[in-house]
Short mmCIF file of C-alpha atoms in Angstrom, two decimals:
data_model
loop_
_atom_site.label_atom_id
_atom_site.label_comp_id
_atom_site.label_asym_id
_atom_site.label_seq_id
_atom_site.Cartn_x
_atom_site.Cartn_y
_atom_site.Cartn_z
CA MET A 1 11.33 -4.11 102.17
CA LYS A 2 12.24 -1.20 99.92
CA THR A 3 13.05 2.12 101.55
CA ARG A 4 10.10 3.77 99.83
CA ASP A 5 7.68 1.25 101.35
CA LYS A 6 9.31 1.61 104.76
CA ILE A 7 8.76 5.37 104.59
CA ILE A 8 5.06 4.90 103.80
CA LEU A 9 4.52 2.40 106.62
CA ALA A 10 6.49 4.40 109.18
CA SER A 11 4.66 7.59 108.23
CA LEU A 12 1.30 5.87 108.61
CA ASP A 13 2.26 4.62 112.08
CA LEU A 14 3.50 8.06 113.18
CA PHE A 15 0.51 9.91 111.72
CA ASN A 16 -1.89 7.53 113.47
CA GLU A 17 -0.04 7.76 116.77
CA ARG A 18 0.77 11.48 116.94
CA GLY A 19 -1.48 13.14 114.36
CA GLU A 20 -0.31 14.18 110.92
CA ARG A 21 0.24 17.83 111.83
CA ASN A 22 2.63 16.83 114.64
CA VAL A 23 4.90 14.76 112.39
CA THR A 24 7.49 16.24 110.04
CA THR A 25 9.62 14.58 107.38
CA ASN A 26 12.55 14.91 109.81
CA HIS A 27 10.59 12.91 112.40
CA ILE A 28 9.93 10.21 109.81
CA ALA A 29 13.57 10.07 108.74
CA ALA A 30 14.77 9.90 112.35
CA HIS A 31 12.26 7.16 113.11
CA LEU A 32 13.70 5.09 110.26
CA ALA A 33 17.31 6.05 111.03
CA ILE A 34 17.81 7.41 107.52
CA SER A 35 18.92 10.85 106.38
CA PRO A 36 16.35 13.48 105.32
CA GLY A 37 18.07 13.45 101.94
CA ASN A 38 17.33 9.75 101.57
CA LEU A 39 13.67 10.41 102.33
CA TYR A 40 13.51 13.28 99.81
CA TYR A 41 15.01 10.98 97.18
CA HIS A 42 11.75 9.00 97.34
CA PHE A 43 9.25 11.76 98.23
CA ARG A 44 9.42 15.48 97.51
CA ASN A 45 7.50 16.42 100.65
CA LYS A 46 5.07 15.19 103.31
CA SER A 47 2.07 15.80 101.04
CA ASP A 48 3.43 13.24 98.59
CA ILE A 49 3.69 10.68 101.40
CA ILE A 50 0.12 11.38 102.52
CA TYR A 51 -1.11 11.03 98.95
CA GLU A 52 0.58 7.62 98.58
CA ILE A 53 -0.96 6.50 101.87
CA PHE A 54 -4.38 7.57 100.60
CA LEU A 55 -3.88 5.51 97.43
CA GLU A 56 -3.25 2.44 99.61
CA TYR A 57 -6.34 3.19 101.71
CA GLU A 58 -8.39 3.70 98.56
CA LYS A 59 -7.36 0.31 97.15
CA LEU A 60 -8.18 -1.38 100.45
CA VAL A 61 -11.70 0.06 100.67
CA ASP A 62 -12.38 -0.64 96.99
CA TYR A 63 -11.42 -4.27 97.64
CA TYR A 64 -13.61 -4.53 100.74
CA LEU A 65 -16.68 -3.14 98.97
CA GLN A 66 -16.67 -5.50 96.01
CA VAL A 67 -20.05 -7.11 95.37
CA PRO A 68 -19.88 -10.79 94.36
CA GLU A 69 -21.47 -11.71 91.05
CA GLY A 70 -23.98 -14.48 90.56
CA ARG A 71 -25.54 -14.47 94.03
CA SER A 72 -27.52 -12.27 96.37
CA LEU A 73 -26.06 -10.97 99.65
CA THR A 74 -26.62 -12.35 103.14
CA LEU A 75 -26.58 -10.91 106.65
CA GLU A 76 -23.08 -12.38 107.02
CA ASP A 77 -21.98 -10.39 103.97
CA LYS A 78 -23.47 -7.25 105.46
CA MET A 79 -21.47 -7.65 108.69
CA PHE A 80 -18.30 -8.43 106.73
CA TYR A 81 -18.65 -5.12 104.89
CA LEU A 82 -19.17 -3.17 108.11
CA GLU A 83 -16.35 -4.86 110.03
CA SER A 84 -13.94 -4.48 107.09
CA VAL A 85 -14.68 -0.82 106.47
CA PHE A 86 -14.25 0.05 110.15
CA ASP A 87 -11.03 -1.99 110.24
CA GLY A 88 -9.76 0.15 107.40
CA LEU A 89 -10.91 3.28 109.19
CA TRP A 90 -8.85 2.25 112.21
CA SER A 91 -5.74 1.38 110.20
CA TYR A 92 -5.82 4.80 108.48
CA ARG A 93 -7.44 6.75 111.30
CA PHE A 94 -5.22 9.84 110.99
CA PHE A 95 -6.78 10.49 107.60
CA HIS A 96 -10.34 10.92 108.89
CA ARG A 97 -9.18 12.72 112.01
CA ASP A 98 -7.92 15.61 109.87
CA LEU A 99 -9.79 15.01 106.62
CA GLU A 100 -10.93 18.56 105.90
CA PHE A 101 -7.46 19.99 106.55
CA LEU A 102 -5.75 17.35 104.39
CA LEU A 103 -8.13 17.90 101.47
CA ASP A 104 -7.74 21.67 101.68
CA SER A 105 -3.95 21.23 101.58
CA ASP A 106 -3.70 19.11 98.44
CA GLU A 107 -5.81 19.69 95.32
CA ARG A 108 -5.08 16.29 93.75
CA LEU A 109 -6.01 14.55 97.01
CA ARG A 110 -9.24 16.56 97.15
CA GLU A 111 -10.17 15.55 93.60
CA ASP A 112 -9.24 11.88 94.11
CA TYR A 113 -11.19 11.76 97.37
CA ARG A 114 -14.28 13.14 95.60
CA ARG A 115 -14.09 10.32 93.05
CA PHE A 116 -13.41 7.82 95.84
CA THR A 117 -16.51 8.99 97.70
CA ASN A 118 -18.69 8.64 94.61
CA ARG A 119 -17.33 5.15 94.04
CA CYS A 120 -18.04 4.14 97.64
CA LEU A 121 -21.58 5.51 97.47
CA ASP A 122 -22.18 3.51 94.30
CA ALA A 123 -20.78 0.37 95.97
CA ILE A 124 -22.96 0.84 99.08
CA ASN A 125 -25.97 1.32 96.82
CA ARG A 126 -25.19 -1.96 95.04
CA ILE A 127 -24.70 -3.71 98.39
CA PHE A 128 -28.17 -2.56 99.47
CA ALA A 129 -29.58 -3.87 96.20
CA GLY A 130 -27.87 -7.22 96.82
CA LEU A 131 -29.25 -7.36 100.36
CA SER A 132 -32.73 -6.67 99.00
CA ASP A 133 -32.27 -9.50 96.50
CA GLY A 134 -31.28 -11.72 99.43
CA GLN A 135 -34.37 -10.58 101.35
CA VAL A 136 -32.28 -9.14 104.18
CA LEU A 137 -33.54 -5.65 103.39
CA GLN A 138 -36.92 -4.61 102.07
CA PRO A 139 -37.04 -3.43 98.43
CA GLN A 140 -36.53 0.32 98.12
CA THR A 141 -36.86 2.94 95.42
CA GLU A 142 -33.62 4.09 93.82
CA GLU A 143 -34.02 7.48 95.50
CA MET A 144 -34.47 5.98 98.96
CA ARG A 145 -31.58 3.56 98.49
CA ALA A 146 -29.28 6.38 97.39
CA ALA A 147 -30.31 8.51 100.38
CA LEU A 148 -29.69 5.63 102.79
CA ALA A 149 -26.30 4.94 101.21
CA LEU A 150 -25.32 8.57 101.74
CA ASN A 151 -26.47 8.53 105.37
CA VAL A 152 -24.45 5.38 106.04
CA TRP A 153 -21.38 6.93 104.42
CA LEU A 154 -21.78 10.08 106.52
CA VAL A 155 -21.95 8.06 109.75
CA ILE A 156 -18.89 5.99 108.84
CA THR A 157 -16.67 8.88 107.76
CA ASN A 158 -17.74 11.24 110.57
CA TRP A 159 -17.90 8.79 113.47
CA MET A 160 -14.34 9.55 114.53
CA ALA A 161 -15.02 13.29 114.49
CA PHE A 162 -18.05 12.69 116.70
CA LEU A 163 -15.98 10.66 119.17
CA LYS A 164 -13.40 13.43 119.24
CA THR A 165 -16.01 16.04 120.18
CA ALA A 166 -17.99 13.77 122.50
CA HIS A 167 -14.97 12.62 124.49
CA GLY A 168 -12.94 15.81 124.17
CA THR A 169 -9.38 15.53 125.43
CA GLU A 170 -9.99 11.96 126.56
CA LEU A 171 -10.02 10.72 122.95
CA SER A 172 -6.26 10.62 122.45
CA CYS A 173 -5.80 8.13 125.27
CA SER A 174 -9.12 6.27 125.06
CA LEU A 175 -9.68 5.73 121.32
CA ASN A 176 -9.21 2.13 120.27
CA LYS A 177 -10.55 -0.15 117.57
CA THR A 178 -13.39 -1.38 119.78
CA LYS A 179 -14.62 2.15 120.46
CA LEU A 180 -14.30 3.07 116.80
CA LYS A 181 -16.30 0.02 115.73
CA GLN A 182 -19.16 1.15 117.94
CA GLY A 183 -20.09 3.25 114.94
CA ILE A 184 -21.53 0.03 113.50
CA PHE A 185 -24.35 0.41 116.06
CA GLN A 186 -25.33 3.69 114.38
CA VAL A 187 -25.18 2.21 110.88
CA LEU A 188 -27.37 -0.74 111.89
CA THR A 189 -29.78 1.66 113.56
CA LEU A 190 -30.12 3.58 110.30
CA GLU A 191 -30.82 0.38 108.39
CA LEU A 192 -33.07 -1.28 110.98
CA PRO A 193 -36.40 0.08 109.63
CA TYR A 194 -35.64 -1.59 106.29
CA VAL A 195 -34.62 -5.01 107.65
CA THR A 196 -37.07 -7.78 106.76
CA GLU A 197 -38.97 -9.51 109.56
CA PRO A 198 -37.06 -12.86 109.39
CA HIS A 199 -33.77 -11.01 110.06
CA HIS A 200 -35.02 -8.37 112.47
CA GLU A 201 -34.14 -10.13 115.74
CA ALA A 202 -30.71 -11.18 114.43
CA VAL A 203 -29.86 -7.60 113.44
CA LEU A 204 -31.03 -6.32 116.83
CA ALA A 205 -28.71 -8.82 118.54
CA LEU A 206 -25.77 -7.89 116.30
CA ARG A 207 -26.45 -4.20 116.85
CA GLU A 208 -26.30 -4.64 120.62
CA ARG A 209 -22.71 -5.88 120.37
CA TYR A 210 -21.62 -2.43 119.21
CA ARG A 211 -23.63 -0.20 121.54
CA PRO A 212 -21.56 2.98 122.01
CA ASP A 213 -19.94 3.74 125.34
CA LEU A 214 -20.48 7.51 125.40
CA PRO A 215 -19.84 10.02 128.18
CA GLU A 216 -22.79 10.50 130.50
CA ALA A 217 -24.52 13.86 130.51
CA ASP A 218 -23.78 16.14 133.46
#
């Protein structure tokens, strides 16, 4: 593996484990047993590393959200999309943990993320249309479909922030992929009123698999 790729992968691991703000370029270089000068040969600063990591995340999500041509979508397709997107969220979890800070710190990242969001919303909208064609979801107006796509996107991208505030200091030691994927319960809940009758019981059963384990109220 090329040194540049090693730097990206090591940075991603360290950012996910410790939080991006707690990791410096010196930490990354020490982790890889290379000199800081070697790291700066490939990247000018930490922002450049974060930007390259985002480009990898962007490609992954774009790939996951492709809509097949020539056929309608099934309930199995729907669950593949949800599982895949939350897998990506877990693999790049540092990014959504500190999203607002990262976007404020890098103008090009902020602009690219805006385009990425618009692309994802368009893809979710097309997925809903495909699910309607497959009679998994009821037909909707364009306005309603766009609003539902936005609500789903908001749940997905803010679920980690909710866990952080709901669990407080416990999050750092308790967050795992299973807990993160419990956000699928919320997405399915949003979509449940639009599920067609033949698929209603199946969606309820799938939804139950992801029921969130939240702290009890005092």
